[in-house]
Coordinates of C-alpha atoms and ligand atoms in Angstrom, one line a residue:
M21 CA -24.6 1.9 -10.5
R22 CA -24.8 -1.8 -11.7
L23 CA -25.6 -4.3 -8.6
D24 CA -21.5 -6.1 -9.1
K25 CA -19.7 -3.1 -8.8
F26 CA -21.2 -2.0 -5.9
I27 CA -20.1 -4.9 -4.1
V28 CA -17.0 -5.0 -5.3
S29 CA -16.5 -1.8 -4.1
T30 CA -18.0 -3.0 -0.2
G31 CA -14.4 -5.6 -0.7
K32 CA -16.6 -8.1 0.3
L33 CA -16.9 -10.2 -2.6
S34 CA -14.7 -10.2 -5.9
R35 CA -17.3 -9.2 -9.5
S36 CA -17.5 -13.0 -10.3
E37 CA -18.2 -13.9 -6.4
A38 CA -21.2 -11.2 -6.7
G39 CA -22.6 -13.4 -9.8
R40 CA -22.8 -16.5 -7.7
A41 CA -23.7 -15.1 -5.0
A42 CA -26.7 -12.9 -6.4
R43 CA -27.6 -16.6 -8.0
S44 CA -27.6 -18.5 -4.8
G45 CA -30.0 -15.7 -3.3
R46 CA -27.4 -14.3 -0.9
I47 CA -27.9 -10.7 -2.0
L48 CA -31.2 -8.3 -1.4
V49 CA -31.9 -5.3 -2.6
D50 CA -34.3 -3.4 -0.5
G51 CA -35.1 -6.9 0.8
I52 CA -35.7 -8.9 -2.3
P53 CA -33.6 -11.5 -3.5
E54 CA -32.4 -10.3 -6.9
K55 CA -30.7 -12.9 -8.9
K56 CA -29.3 -10.1 -11.9
A57 CA -26.3 -8.7 -10.5
D58 CA -25.6 -6.5 -13.7
R59 CA -28.8 -4.8 -12.4
A60 CA -28.9 -0.9 -12.1
I61 CA -28.8 -0.5 -8.2
D62 CA -28.8 3.2 -6.1
P63 CA -26.4 2.7 -3.2
E64 CA -28.0 6.2 -1.8
K65 CA -31.1 4.8 -1.6
N66 CA -31.1 1.3 -1.8
D67 CA -30.5 -1.0 0.8
I68 CA -28.2 -4.3 -0.4
T69 CA -27.5 -7.0 1.9
L70 CA -25.5 -9.5 1.9
D71 CA -26.2 -13.1 4.2
G72 CA -28.2 -10.5 6.0
E73 CA -25.5 -7.7 7.0
L74 CA -26.7 -4.2 5.3
L75 CA -23.1 -3.0 2.9
T76 CA -22.5 0.7 2.9
Y77 CA -21.0 2.2 -0.6
R78 CA -17.3 2.6 0.1
K79 CA -16.4 5.9 -2.9
F80 CA -13.1 4.7 -2.6
T81 CA -10.7 1.4 -2.9
Y82 CA -8.0 0.8 -0.2
I83 CA -5.4 -2.5 -0.8
L84 CA -3.0 -3.6 1.1
M85 CA 0.0 -5.8 -1.0
N86 CA 3.0 -7.6 -0.2
K87 CA 5.3 -6.7 -3.0
P88 CA 6.7 -9.2 -5.1
D89 CA 10.8 -8.4 -6.6
G90 CA 11.2 -7.9 -9.9
Y91 CA 7.4 -5.9 -10.1
I92 CA 7.5 -2.1 -10.7
S93 CA 5.2 0.1 -8.5
A94 CA 3.6 2.1 -11.2
S95 CA -0.9 1.9 -12.7
D96 CA 0.5 1.8 -16.2
S97 CA 3.2 0.3 -18.0
G98 CA 3.5 2.7 -20.1
R99 CA 7.4 1.8 -21.6
E100 CA 8.4 -0.4 -18.6
T101 CA 8.5 -4.1 -19.6
D102 CA 8.9 -5.8 -16.1
P103 CA 5.0 -6.6 -14.5
I104 CA 3.7 -3.4 -12.7
V105 CA 2.0 -4.6 -9.8
L106 CA -2.2 -3.7 -10.0
T107 CA -1.4 -7.2 -12.6
L108 CA -1.1 -9.1 -9.8
L109 CA -5.0 -7.8 -8.5
P110 CA -8.3 -9.4 -10.5
D111 CA -9.7 -7.9 -13.5
E112 CA -12.4 -6.0 -12.3
L113 CA -10.3 -4.0 -9.8
Q114 CA -7.5 -3.3 -12.6
R115 CA -10.1 -0.6 -14.3
I116 CA -11.1 1.3 -10.9
G117 CA -8.3 3.7 -11.2
L118 CA -5.7 2.3 -8.2
F119 CA -2.4 3.9 -8.3
P120 CA 0.2 2.7 -5.6
C121 CA 0.3 5.3 -3.0
G122 CA 4.5 5.3 -2.7
R123 CA 7.1 4.1 -4.9
L124 CA 8.7 0.7 -4.1
D125 CA 12.0 0.0 -6.3
K126 CA 11.8 -3.0 -7.9
H127 CA 13.7 -4.8 -6.4
T128 CA 12.1 -3.4 -3.5
T129 CA 9.9 -6.5 -0.8
G130 CA 6.6 -5.7 1.0
L131 CA 4.0 -3.1 2.0
I132 CA 2.4 -0.6 -0.4
L133 CA -1.2 0.3 -0.2
L134 CA -3.2 0.9 -3.5
T135 CA -5.8 3.2 -3.9
N136 CA -7.8 5.7 -6.2
N137 CA -8.4 8.3 -3.5
G138 CA -6.4 10.7 -4.7
A139 CA -6.4 13.2 -2.3
L140 CA -5.9 10.9 0.6
A141 CA -2.5 9.9 -0.8
H142 CA -1.8 13.2 -1.6
R143 CA -1.4 13.9 2.3
L144 CA 0.0 10.5 3.1
L145 CA 2.8 11.5 0.6
S146 CA 3.4 15.2 2.0
P147 CA 6.5 15.7 3.7
R148 CA 4.3 18.0 6.0
H149 CA 2.7 14.2 7.5
H150 CA 5.6 12.8 7.8
V151 CA 4.3 9.2 7.8
A152 CA 6.5 7.1 9.0
K153 CA 7.8 3.7 6.9
R154 CA 9.7 1.0 8.4
Y155 CA 11.7 -0.9 5.8
Y156 CA 14.1 -4.3 6.7
Y157 CA 17.8 -3.8 5.3
T158 CA 20.6 -6.1 4.1
S159 CA 23.8 -4.2 3.5
K160 CA 26.6 -5.1 2.3
F161 CA 28.8 -4.3 5.3
S162 CA 27.6 -4.0 8.9
L163 CA 27.2 -0.1 10.1
T164 CA 29.5 1.3 12.8
E165 CA 27.6 3.2 16.0
E166 CA 29.1 6.8 14.3
E167 CA 27.2 5.9 10.8
I168 CA 24.3 4.6 12.5
A169 CA 24.4 8.5 14.4
T170 CA 25.1 9.8 11.3
L171 CA 22.1 8.1 9.0
Q172 CA 19.5 9.5 12.0
E173 CA 20.8 12.8 12.3
G174 CA 20.4 13.5 8.5
V175 CA 23.1 12.7 6.2
T176 CA 23.9 14.3 2.8
L177 CA 23.6 13.1 0.0
E178 CA 25.4 13.1 -4.0
D179 CA 23.1 15.6 -4.5
G180 CA 23.4 17.7 -1.6
Y181 CA 20.1 16.8 -0.1
V182 CA 20.5 16.3 3.2
T183 CA 18.2 13.5 4.9
L184 CA 15.4 13.9 7.8
P185 CA 16.0 12.5 10.8
A186 CA 15.9 8.0 10.7
V187 CA 15.6 5.4 13.1
I188 CA 18.2 2.7 12.7
E189 CA 18.0 -0.6 14.1
Q190 CA 20.5 -2.8 13.7
Q191 CA 22.9 -5.5 16.4
P192 CA 26.9 -4.4 16.5
G193 CA 28.2 -6.0 13.8
A194 CA 25.5 -7.4 12.1
T195 CA 24.2 -7.0 8.2
E196 CA 20.4 -6.2 8.4
G197 CA 18.9 -4.6 11.0
Y198 CA 15.4 -2.5 10.2
I199 CA 15.3 1.9 8.9
T200 CA 12.4 4.1 9.7
L201 CA 11.9 7.0 7.7
T202 CA 9.3 9.9 7.5
E203 CA 9.9 11.3 3.6
G204 CA 10.4 8.9 0.3
K205 CA 13.2 10.5 -1.8
Y206 CA 14.1 8.2 -5.3
H207 CA 16.1 5.4 -4.4
Q208 CA 16.6 7.2 -0.6
I209 CA 18.2 4.1 1.7
K210 CA 20.1 3.0 -1.2
R211 CA 21.5 6.7 -1.1
M212 CA 21.9 7.0 2.3
L213 CA 24.2 3.8 2.6
E214 CA 26.4 5.0 -0.5
A215 CA 26.7 8.5 1.4
V216 CA 28.6 6.0 4.2
H217 CA 30.1 4.1 1.7
N218 CA 28.2 0.8 2.0
K219 CA 25.4 -1.0 -0.1
I220 CA 21.6 -1.9 0.0
L221 CA 22.0 -5.5 -0.8
T222 CA 18.0 -6.1 0.0
L223 CA 14.9 -4.3 1.2
E224 CA 11.6 -5.1 2.5
R225 CA 9.3 -2.7 3.8
V226 CA 7.8 -3.5 6.4
T227 CA 5.1 -0.4 7.9
F228 CA 3.5 2.0 6.4
G229 CA 2.0 4.7 9.2
P230 CA -0.7 2.6 11.4
L231 CA -0.5 -0.1 8.2
T232 CA 1.5 -4.0 9.2
L233 CA 2.0 -6.5 6.8
Q234 CA -0.1 -8.7 8.5
G235 CA -2.1 -11.0 6.8
L236 CA -0.2 -11.5 4.2
P237 CA 2.3 -14.0 4.3
R238 CA 3.4 -14.6 0.4
R239 CA 5.3 -12.4 -1.8
G240 CA 2.1 -11.1 -3.8
D241 CA -0.6 -11.6 -1.7
W242 CA -3.3 -8.7 -0.9
R243 CA -6.2 -8.0 0.9
Y244 CA -8.4 -4.7 0.9
L245 CA -7.9 -2.2 4.1
N246 CA -10.7 -3.0 7.3
D247 CA -12.7 -0.2 8.4
E248 CA -10.8 0.7 11.4
E249 CA -7.5 0.9 8.9
I250 CA -9.4 3.6 6.4
R251 CA -9.8 5.1 9.9
Q252 CA -6.8 5.1 11.1
L253 CA -5.2 6.1 7.3
E254 CA -7.3 9.2 7.1
A255 CA -6.1 10.4 10.5
H256 CA -3.0 10.0 9.8
G257 CA -4.0 11.8 6.0
Q258 CA -5.5 14.7 8.8
S259 CA -2.5 15.7 10.9
P260 CA 1.0 16.2 11.0
L261 CA 2.4 12.8 12.1
T262 CA 6.1 12.6 14.3
Ligands
LIG30 N1 14.2 3.6 -0.2 C1 15.0 3.2 -1.5 O1 16.2 3.0 -1.8 N2 14.2 1.9 -2.0 C2 12.8 1.6 -2.4 O2 12.6 1.2 -2.4 C3 12.9 2.7 -0.4 C4 13.2 3.5 -0.3

């Protein structure tokens, strides 16, 4: 594997930054400064350090993004004319097989996880694991107490599907609030509000399991997950959550 590719996989630097770091002597391979970022290394055998810190190889990449309005959550543009979320990442990260873990609608903003760990994504999205997803919404009308109770207990959508229990936080009379789901059917929140003769105006995902928008203040911002967040996600992927 190329040294710069290895450094990118650790989430420490982009490929161009890795090239610059190597040229300025910040990267050592088995204790010897290595100026050529494109040289081959074996992550199992070579000790690679950056600024004195020993780097560990990460087989998979995990990126958290604050999705802007108008972007499609897909890994390739297919027949879409709208931009896909992947295009917000640098070139080298567009070529490592990342895909969004679950879909947000084109006009939904907020938290989206991109990874190339297919098995973990599959587990996190499986209904069995009940990963909680919290959304901030604005709606056309305020929800009555009765409607909130219906939506929380399980509402019948237009195709006959009855939703799993959800949590709604809304002040009386307000046309905004939070809704937490543990499933992710197509256009689910929009269809839930339609089922009580209301309409979603805006939707923003604010949490996904243990992950939050912290550190991603602007739309289009992205960052690597840290080791603790990866550990928490893997734990979520293993045992069913409530
Ligand atoms: N529910 C929706 O209706 N849209 C989303 O993007 C996510 C949940």
